[in-house]
Amino acid sequence: GNSVTQMEGPVTLSEEAFLTINCTYTATGYPSLFWYVQYPGEGLQLLLKATKADDKGSNKGFEATYRKETTSFHLEKGSVQVSDSAVYFCALRTSQGGSEKLVFGKGTKLTVNP
Amino acid sequence: KAGVTQTPRYLIKTRGQQVTLSCSPISGHRSVSWYQQTPGQGLQFLFEYFSETQRNKGNFPGRFSGRQFSNSRSEMNVSTLELGDSALYLCASSLITNTGELFFGEGSRLTVL
């Protein structure tokens, strides 16, 4: 079946440090890949997405590249800020009769200290 | 533009009771999905509705049910509550199907005692 594996957290960084959160997937067909972010006390928000191999999604300084050969979609940011503290979820969607079902990883909690 | 609204935000129930949670999607969104979020299992898909029809269902027991109304608002119901049903229940809506871009509400936090 389809699944997503994320690096376990929590991850603690100092402000301006480089961030990488690893994400690998298992899927049949050609999934679309997503990163969602959940700030404390809020619902999830779409951060970025990629719909085909070699696509790079980017938003708010975050980037992730869809790597089919390694089945990965690692999230990166060159310089994190305190406001980036949140839980990050990697997710995939496969085309199954038009369903919007997403399969999520377990999430990685990021804390950025000033 | 108003976001996805879920009510109630917090509720406490006892084992054996039932609960109904409500979700109002973003205006114009016709697809509504529900997810259960727990520390141990993470985010798990419950079901998805589009134009009042259930399009997909996750691996949850029959105690979990849902429906969607003609105005796209959705409700989910859990009967005969168990301690393990304590979770954050998230509703998400989307404008166009087949995109994977979901807009989530803040969730309804259910505690079962």
XYZ file of C-alpha atoms in Angstrom:
227
model
C 0.000 0.000 0.000
C 0.863 3.653 -0.092
C 2.888 5.045 2.783
C 5.068 7.968 3.812
C 8.031 7.829 6.176
C 9.423 10.970 7.766
C 12.441 11.461 9.931
C 11.457 11.328 13.559
C 11.658 14.458 15.578
C 11.740 16.554 17.437
C 14.224 18.733 15.614
C 15.681 21.702 17.474
C 17.683 24.346 15.634
C 19.030 27.788 16.264
C 17.747 30.697 14.228
C 19.397 30.986 10.785
C 20.428 27.320 10.771
C 19.886 25.072 7.739
C 16.919 22.733 7.887
C 16.413 19.350 6.271
C 13.487 17.070 7.043
C 13.695 13.759 5.244
C 10.669 12.171 3.621
C 10.465 8.977 1.592
C 7.418 7.310 0.134
C 6.059 4.057 -1.180
C 3.310 4.275 -3.755
C 1.805 2.596 -6.747
C 1.532 4.730 -9.819
C 2.691 8.325 -9.906
C 1.779 10.167 -6.733
C 1.619 13.876 -6.111
C 3.669 14.915 -3.096
C 3.001 17.585 -0.502
C 4.365 19.244 2.583
C 1.809 20.528 5.065
C 2.615 22.581 8.179
C 0.687 22.751 11.437
C 1.338 25.700 13.718
C 0.417 25.342 17.399
C -3.325 25.279 17.926
C -4.121 25.437 14.229
C -5.132 23.128 11.423
C -2.806 22.047 8.654
C -1.779 24.409 5.881
C -0.371 23.446 2.516
C 3.271 24.548 2.378
C 4.315 23.286 -1.046
C 3.646 20.549 -3.554
C 5.081 18.718 -6.565
C 3.040 16.697 -9.012
C 5.659 14.901 -11.121
C 9.207 13.678 -11.007
C 11.916 16.370 -10.824
C 9.389 19.076 -9.971
C 10.539 21.453 -7.253
C 7.950 22.926 -4.928
C 8.813 26.095 -3.070
C 7.147 28.539 -0.703
C 8.243 30.885 2.102
C 11.888 29.918 1.601
C 11.143 26.194 1.858
C 11.927 23.859 -1.026
C 11.440 20.196 -1.840
C 12.276 18.249 -5.012
C 10.325 15.201 -6.187
C 12.963 12.484 -6.649
C 11.448 9.419 -8.270
C 14.718 7.450 -8.348
C 15.088 7.692 -4.574
C 11.331 7.978 -3.844
C 12.058 11.033 -1.728
C 10.701 14.528 -1.156
C 12.991 16.100 1.445
C 12.073 19.516 2.835
C 14.825 22.141 3.063
C 15.220 25.722 4.168
C 18.445 27.656 4.118
C 17.848 29.839 7.172
C 15.097 29.047 9.639
C 13.323 31.574 11.819
C 11.636 31.264 15.192
C 8.308 31.626 13.379
C 9.005 28.376 11.502
C 8.484 26.401 14.699
C 5.694 23.980 13.850
C 4.957 20.382 12.942
C 5.691 19.456 9.329
C 3.871 16.649 7.519
C 4.896 15.000 4.289
C 1.977 13.546 2.309
C 1.177 11.831 -0.946
C -1.867 11.477 -3.122
C -2.415 8.909 -5.821
C -5.069 9.039 -8.487
C -7.799 6.727 -7.285
C -11.113 7.525 -8.868
C -10.757 11.212 -8.220
C -10.566 10.798 -4.474
C -8.850 13.515 -2.478
C -7.465 11.090 0.076
C -3.994 11.988 1.322
C -1.610 9.632 3.096
C 0.436 11.495 5.693
C 3.691 10.831 7.423
C 3.675 11.009 11.212
C 4.985 14.541 11.306
C 8.227 16.150 12.435
C 8.145 18.764 15.157
C 10.546 21.635 14.567
C 11.548 24.072 17.285
C 13.674 27.067 16.367
C 15.382 28.914 19.204
C 16.442 32.567 18.985
C -13.049 34.698 2.660
C -13.985 32.532 5.630
C -11.980 29.387 6.195
C -13.125 25.931 7.133
C -15.156 26.110 10.325
C -15.464 23.213 12.711
C -17.741 23.003 15.710
C -17.467 22.362 18.513
C -13.787 23.077 19.065
C -13.561 21.105 22.292
C -15.781 18.506 23.846
C -15.655 15.915 26.576
C -17.720 12.747 26.465
C -17.857 9.515 28.427
C -17.506 5.999 27.120
C -20.614 4.691 25.410
C -21.928 8.100 24.417
C -22.112 9.339 20.870
C -20.881 12.572 19.349
C -21.598 14.613 16.241
C -19.036 16.993 14.802
C -19.800 19.632 12.218
C -17.778 21.126 9.406
C -18.579 24.089 7.171
C -16.263 24.168 4.157
C -14.959 27.233 2.382
C -17.671 28.744 0.223
C -17.735 27.021 -3.160
C -15.794 23.962 -2.024
C -17.706 20.768 -2.726
C -15.255 18.185 -1.436
C -14.984 17.578 2.306
C -12.660 15.100 3.985
C -12.246 14.059 7.597
C -9.073 12.965 9.365
C -8.347 11.717 12.849
C -5.124 12.957 14.441
C -3.593 11.211 17.442
C -0.058 11.286 18.861
C 0.412 7.571 18.257
C -1.159 7.061 14.833
C -0.703 10.504 13.345
C -3.193 11.621 10.702
C -5.542 8.943 9.494
C -8.125 9.342 6.754
C -11.713 8.774 7.813
C -13.833 9.576 4.761
C -14.384 11.966 1.904
C -17.582 13.420 0.500
C -18.258 15.151 -2.764
C -21.668 16.457 -3.766
C -23.345 14.539 -0.923
C -21.775 11.226 -1.943
C -19.140 9.349 -0.003
C -16.254 8.870 -2.422
C -13.784 7.126 -0.186
C -13.611 5.616 3.285
C -10.708 4.803 5.560
C -10.192 1.770 7.757
C -12.329 2.717 10.702
C -15.107 0.697 12.341
C -18.727 1.267 11.471
C -19.143 3.380 14.612
C -17.673 6.196 12.560
C -20.055 7.642 10.015
C -20.555 10.838 8.135
C -22.697 12.688 5.698
C -22.716 15.761 3.542
C -25.602 18.107 2.950
C -26.649 19.891 -0.215
C -24.879 23.076 0.938
C -21.628 21.031 1.256
C -21.609 21.211 5.044
C -20.627 17.909 6.561
C -21.095 16.080 9.814
C -19.391 13.075 11.261
C -20.773 10.911 14.017
C -19.075 8.509 16.363
C -21.323 6.165 18.296
C -20.548 4.084 21.374
C -17.450 6.111 22.168
C -14.302 4.366 23.361
C -11.300 5.830 25.181
C -9.246 5.354 22.035
C -11.497 7.724 20.122
C -9.932 10.651 21.965
C -8.310 12.667 19.215
C -8.286 15.830 17.180
C -10.743 15.462 14.314
C -9.816 17.580 11.336
C -12.048 18.523 8.473
C -10.667 19.659 5.148
C -12.286 21.053 2.048
C -11.170 21.568 -1.510
C -12.474 23.457 -4.510
C -11.542 21.106 -7.276
C -11.048 17.410 -6.873
C -7.875 15.617 -7.965
C -5.563 18.328 -6.664
C -4.538 17.191 -3.202
C -4.706 20.805 -2.034
C -6.783 20.606 1.083
C -7.791 23.486 3.328
C -8.048 22.362 6.925
C -10.106 23.629 9.814
C -8.659 23.993 13.298
C -10.246 20.751 14.379
C -12.541 19.437 17.061
C -10.704 18.024 20.043
C -12.629 15.125 21.530
C -11.763 13.718 24.936
C -13.444 10.484 25.986
C -13.400 9.729 29.714
